[in-house]
Short mmCIF file of C-alpha atoms in Angstrom, two decimals:
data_model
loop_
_atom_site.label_atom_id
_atom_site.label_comp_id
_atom_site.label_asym_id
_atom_site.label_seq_id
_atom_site.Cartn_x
_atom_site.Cartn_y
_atom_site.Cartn_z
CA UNK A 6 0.00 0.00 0.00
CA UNK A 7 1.83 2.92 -1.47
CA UNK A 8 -0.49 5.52 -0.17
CA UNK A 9 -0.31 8.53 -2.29
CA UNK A 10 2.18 8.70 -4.81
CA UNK A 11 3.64 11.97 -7.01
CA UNK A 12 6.10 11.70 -10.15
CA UNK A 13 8.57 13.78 -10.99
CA UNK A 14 10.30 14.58 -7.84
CA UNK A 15 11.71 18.05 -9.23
CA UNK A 16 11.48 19.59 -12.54
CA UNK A 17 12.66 22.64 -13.69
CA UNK A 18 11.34 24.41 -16.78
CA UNK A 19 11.96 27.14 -18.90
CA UNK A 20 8.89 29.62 -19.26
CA UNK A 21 7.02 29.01 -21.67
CA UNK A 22 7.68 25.23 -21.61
CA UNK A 23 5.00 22.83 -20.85
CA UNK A 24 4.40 20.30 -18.29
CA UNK A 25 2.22 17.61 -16.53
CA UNK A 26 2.39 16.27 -12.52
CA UNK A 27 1.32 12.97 -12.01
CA UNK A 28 -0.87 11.75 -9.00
CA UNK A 29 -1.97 8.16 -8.31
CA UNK A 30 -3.31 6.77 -5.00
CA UNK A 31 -4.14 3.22 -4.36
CA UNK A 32 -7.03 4.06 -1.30
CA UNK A 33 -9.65 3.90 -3.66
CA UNK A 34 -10.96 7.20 -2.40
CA UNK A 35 -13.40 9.21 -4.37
CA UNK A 36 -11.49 12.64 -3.42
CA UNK A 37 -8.28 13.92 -4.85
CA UNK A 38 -6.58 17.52 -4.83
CA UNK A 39 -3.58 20.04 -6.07
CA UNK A 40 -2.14 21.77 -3.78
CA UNK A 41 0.64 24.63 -4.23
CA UNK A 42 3.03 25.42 -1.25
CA UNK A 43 4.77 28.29 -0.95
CA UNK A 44 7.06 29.82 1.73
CA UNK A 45 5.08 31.95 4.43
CA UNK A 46 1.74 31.07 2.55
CA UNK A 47 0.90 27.69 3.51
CA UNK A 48 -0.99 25.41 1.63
CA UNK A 49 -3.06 26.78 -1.38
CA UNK A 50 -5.75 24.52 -3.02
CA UNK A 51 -5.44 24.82 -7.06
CA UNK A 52 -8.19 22.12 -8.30
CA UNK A 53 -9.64 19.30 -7.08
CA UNK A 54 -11.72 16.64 -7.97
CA UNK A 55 -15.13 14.49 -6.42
CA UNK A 56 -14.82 11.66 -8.37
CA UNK A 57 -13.53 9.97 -11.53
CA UNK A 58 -14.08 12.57 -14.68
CA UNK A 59 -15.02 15.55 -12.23
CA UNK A 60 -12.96 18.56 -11.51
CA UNK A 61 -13.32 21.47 -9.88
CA UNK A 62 -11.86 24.61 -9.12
CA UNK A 63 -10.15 25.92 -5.64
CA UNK A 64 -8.39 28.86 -5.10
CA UNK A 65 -5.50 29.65 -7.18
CA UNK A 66 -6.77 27.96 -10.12
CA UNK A 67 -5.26 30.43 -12.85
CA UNK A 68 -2.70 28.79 -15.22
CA UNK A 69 -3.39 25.42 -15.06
CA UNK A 70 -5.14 22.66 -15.79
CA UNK A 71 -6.60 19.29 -14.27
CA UNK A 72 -7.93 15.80 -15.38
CA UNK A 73 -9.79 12.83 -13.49
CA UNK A 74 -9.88 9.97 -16.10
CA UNK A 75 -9.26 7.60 -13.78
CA UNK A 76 -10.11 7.08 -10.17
CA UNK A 77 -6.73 6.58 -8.88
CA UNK A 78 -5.23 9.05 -10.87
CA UNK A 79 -5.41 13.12 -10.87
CA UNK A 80 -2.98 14.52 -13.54
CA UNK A 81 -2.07 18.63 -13.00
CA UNK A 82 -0.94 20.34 -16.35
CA UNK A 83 1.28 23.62 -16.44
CA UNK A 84 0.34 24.51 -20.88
CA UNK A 85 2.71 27.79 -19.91
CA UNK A 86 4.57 27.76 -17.23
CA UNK A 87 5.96 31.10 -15.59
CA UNK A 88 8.36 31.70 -12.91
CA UNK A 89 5.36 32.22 -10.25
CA UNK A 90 4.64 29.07 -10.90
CA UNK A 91 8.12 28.19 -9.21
CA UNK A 92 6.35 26.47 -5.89
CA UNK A 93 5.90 22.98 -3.87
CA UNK A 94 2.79 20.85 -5.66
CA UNK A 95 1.43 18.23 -3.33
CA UNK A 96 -1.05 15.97 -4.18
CA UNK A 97 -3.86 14.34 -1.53
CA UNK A 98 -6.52 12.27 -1.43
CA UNK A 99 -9.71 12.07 0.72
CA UNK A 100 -12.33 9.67 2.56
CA UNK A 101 -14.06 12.99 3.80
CA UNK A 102 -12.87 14.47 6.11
CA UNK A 103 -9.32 13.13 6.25
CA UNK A 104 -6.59 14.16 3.63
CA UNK A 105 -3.68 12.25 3.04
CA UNK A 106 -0.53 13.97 1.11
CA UNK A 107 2.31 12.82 -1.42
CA UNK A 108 5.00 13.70 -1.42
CA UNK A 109 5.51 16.82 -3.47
CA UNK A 110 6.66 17.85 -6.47
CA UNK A 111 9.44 20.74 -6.40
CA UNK A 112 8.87 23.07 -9.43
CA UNK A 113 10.86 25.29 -10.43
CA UNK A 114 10.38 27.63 -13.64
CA UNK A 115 13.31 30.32 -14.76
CA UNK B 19 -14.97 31.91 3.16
CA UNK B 20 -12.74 30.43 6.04
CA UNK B 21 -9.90 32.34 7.43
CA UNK B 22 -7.79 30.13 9.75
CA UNK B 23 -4.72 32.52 11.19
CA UNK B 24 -1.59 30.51 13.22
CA UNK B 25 0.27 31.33 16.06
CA UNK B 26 3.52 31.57 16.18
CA UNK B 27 5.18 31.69 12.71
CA UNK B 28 8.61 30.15 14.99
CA UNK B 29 8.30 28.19 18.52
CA UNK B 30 11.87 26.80 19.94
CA UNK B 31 11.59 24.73 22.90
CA UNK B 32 13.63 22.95 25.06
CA UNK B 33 13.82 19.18 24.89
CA UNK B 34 11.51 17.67 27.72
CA UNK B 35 9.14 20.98 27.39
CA UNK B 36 5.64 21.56 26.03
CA UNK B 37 5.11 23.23 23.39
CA UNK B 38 1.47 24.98 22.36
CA UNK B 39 0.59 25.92 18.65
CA UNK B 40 -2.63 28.41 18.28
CA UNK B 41 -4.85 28.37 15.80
CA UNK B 42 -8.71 30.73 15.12
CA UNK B 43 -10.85 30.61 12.44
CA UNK B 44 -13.67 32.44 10.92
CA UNK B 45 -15.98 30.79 10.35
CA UNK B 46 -18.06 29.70 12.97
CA UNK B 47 -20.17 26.68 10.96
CA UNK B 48 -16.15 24.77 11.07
CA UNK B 49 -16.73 21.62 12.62
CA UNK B 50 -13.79 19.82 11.21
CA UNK B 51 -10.12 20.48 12.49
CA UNK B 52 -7.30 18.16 11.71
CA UNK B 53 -2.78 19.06 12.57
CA UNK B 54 -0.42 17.98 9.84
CA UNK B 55 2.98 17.62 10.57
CA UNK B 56 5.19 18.33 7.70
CA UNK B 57 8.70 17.26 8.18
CA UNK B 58 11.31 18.73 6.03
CA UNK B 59 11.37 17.54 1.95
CA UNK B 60 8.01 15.56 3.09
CA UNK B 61 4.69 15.92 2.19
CA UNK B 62 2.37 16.74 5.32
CA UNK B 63 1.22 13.79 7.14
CA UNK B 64 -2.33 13.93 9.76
CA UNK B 65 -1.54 13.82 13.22
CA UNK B 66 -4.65 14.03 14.95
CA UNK B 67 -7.77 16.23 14.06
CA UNK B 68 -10.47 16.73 16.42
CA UNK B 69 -14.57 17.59 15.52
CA UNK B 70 -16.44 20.35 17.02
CA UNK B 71 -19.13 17.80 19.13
CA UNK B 72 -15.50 17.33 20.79
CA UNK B 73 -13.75 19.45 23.43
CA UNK B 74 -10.73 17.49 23.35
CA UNK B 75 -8.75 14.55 22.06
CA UNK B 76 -5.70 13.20 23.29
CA UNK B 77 -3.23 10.69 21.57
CA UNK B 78 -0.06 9.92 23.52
CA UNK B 79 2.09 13.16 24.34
CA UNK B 80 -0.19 14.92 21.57
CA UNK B 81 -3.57 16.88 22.20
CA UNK B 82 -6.27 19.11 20.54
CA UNK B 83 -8.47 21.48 22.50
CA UNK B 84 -11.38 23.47 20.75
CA UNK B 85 -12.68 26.24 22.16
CA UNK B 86 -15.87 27.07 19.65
CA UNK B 87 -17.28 30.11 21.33
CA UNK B 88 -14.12 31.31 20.78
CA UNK B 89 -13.65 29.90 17.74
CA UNK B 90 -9.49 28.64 18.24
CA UNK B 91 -8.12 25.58 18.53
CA UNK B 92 -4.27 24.31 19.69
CA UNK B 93 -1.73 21.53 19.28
CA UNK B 94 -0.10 20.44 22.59
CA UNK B 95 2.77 18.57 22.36
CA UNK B 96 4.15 17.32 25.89
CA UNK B 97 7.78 15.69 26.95
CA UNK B 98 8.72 17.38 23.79
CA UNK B 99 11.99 15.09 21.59
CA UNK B 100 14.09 15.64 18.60
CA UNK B 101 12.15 14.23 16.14
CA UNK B 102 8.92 16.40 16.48
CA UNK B 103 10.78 19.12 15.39
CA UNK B 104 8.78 20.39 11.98
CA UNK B 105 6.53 22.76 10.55
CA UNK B 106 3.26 22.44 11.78
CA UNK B 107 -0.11 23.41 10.01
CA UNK B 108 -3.80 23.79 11.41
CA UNK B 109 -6.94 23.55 9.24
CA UNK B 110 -10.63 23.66 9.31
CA UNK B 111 -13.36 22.97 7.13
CA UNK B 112 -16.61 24.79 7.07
CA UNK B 113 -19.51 21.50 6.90
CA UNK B 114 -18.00 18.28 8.01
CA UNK B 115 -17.93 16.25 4.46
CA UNK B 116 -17.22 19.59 3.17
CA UNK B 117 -14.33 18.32 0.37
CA UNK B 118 -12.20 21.48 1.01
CA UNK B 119 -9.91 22.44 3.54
CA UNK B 120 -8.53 25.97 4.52
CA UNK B 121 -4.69 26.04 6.00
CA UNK B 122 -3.23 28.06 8.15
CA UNK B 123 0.22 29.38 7.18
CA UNK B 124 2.26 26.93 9.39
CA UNK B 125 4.63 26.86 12.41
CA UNK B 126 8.09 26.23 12.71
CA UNK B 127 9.21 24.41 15.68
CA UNK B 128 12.45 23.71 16.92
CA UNK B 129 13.26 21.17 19.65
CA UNK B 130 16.99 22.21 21.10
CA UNK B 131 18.62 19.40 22.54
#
């Protein structure tokens, strides 16, 4: 039981460049989310999703993209990335209310 | 929406002590309020949460209190070692089952040997 799992590990990019963050979880839970962190600002929720081929979005949503095509799997997509998009991304998952993290994703885009 | 603001930004303690991590919120329909632990190059990982039917809950040298009419909870962490030093965040949610969570912005602590 891997629990939540994130690939790549870091990545840096060029601006302009494009991207895609992988998330799988093997809880079979219904919930998944992208999260940005970011020093002195906590965590910030980006999109999430309620179940296979849903998405929503959360807070800082601007500049990229998400898809649910599978259950276990919630894929985050950077089409143009730009250097405030230089951040932490952590995937979770959720049986409501508890959320359980990966274990990030360091970005960073020059 | 939810505002959830965290007290201190930086808490160093010495080994042995307690140490006490504040939390408020907003919103007063939260009834959902978990502490991750996020050790350093990790992802954050649930240490206990509490709901607001609850006053308290307790689990080994960690405990939540929530104080609803005054709308803040805190983290106590007793006989304080090595290895719980981290950043700490708080949350809440505003309808338990609510999907979303609002963080606050996370405290430092240092345990000095």
């Amino acid at each position: 039981n891997a629990g939540v799992t994130q690939t790549p590990k870091f990545r840096v990019l060029k601006t302009g460049q494009s991207m895609t963050l992988l998330c799988a979880q093997d809880m079979n839970h219904e919930y998944m989310y992208w999260y940005r962190q970011d020093p002195g600002m906590g965590l910030r929720l980006i999109h999430y999703s309620v179940g296979e081929g849903t998405t929503a979005k959360g807070e800082v949503p601007d500049g990229y993209n998400v898809s649910r095509l599978k259950k276990q799997n919630f894929l985050l997509g950077l089409e143009s990335a730009a250097p405030s998009q230089t951040s932490v991304y952590f995937c979770a998952s959720s049986s409501l209310p508890r959320q359980y993290f990966g274990p990030g994703t360091r970005l960073t885009v020059t | 929406g939810e505002n959830v603001e965290q007290h201190p930004s930086t808490l160093s303690v010495q080994e042995g002590d307690s140490a006490v991590i504040k939390c408020t919120y907003s919103d007063s329909a939260s009834n959902y309020f978990p502490w991750y632990k996020q050790e350093l190059g990790k992802g954050p990982q649930l240490i206990i949460d509490i709901r607001s039917n609850v006053g308290e809950k307790k689990d080994q040298r960690i405990a939540v209190t929530l104080n609803k009419t005054a709308k803040h909870f805190s983290l106590h962490i007793t006989e304080t070692q090595p290895e719980d030093s981290a950043v700490y965040f708080c949350a809440a949610t505003t309808n338990f089952g609510n999907e979303k969570l609002t963080f606050g912005t996370g405290t430092r602590l240092t345990i000095i040997p």
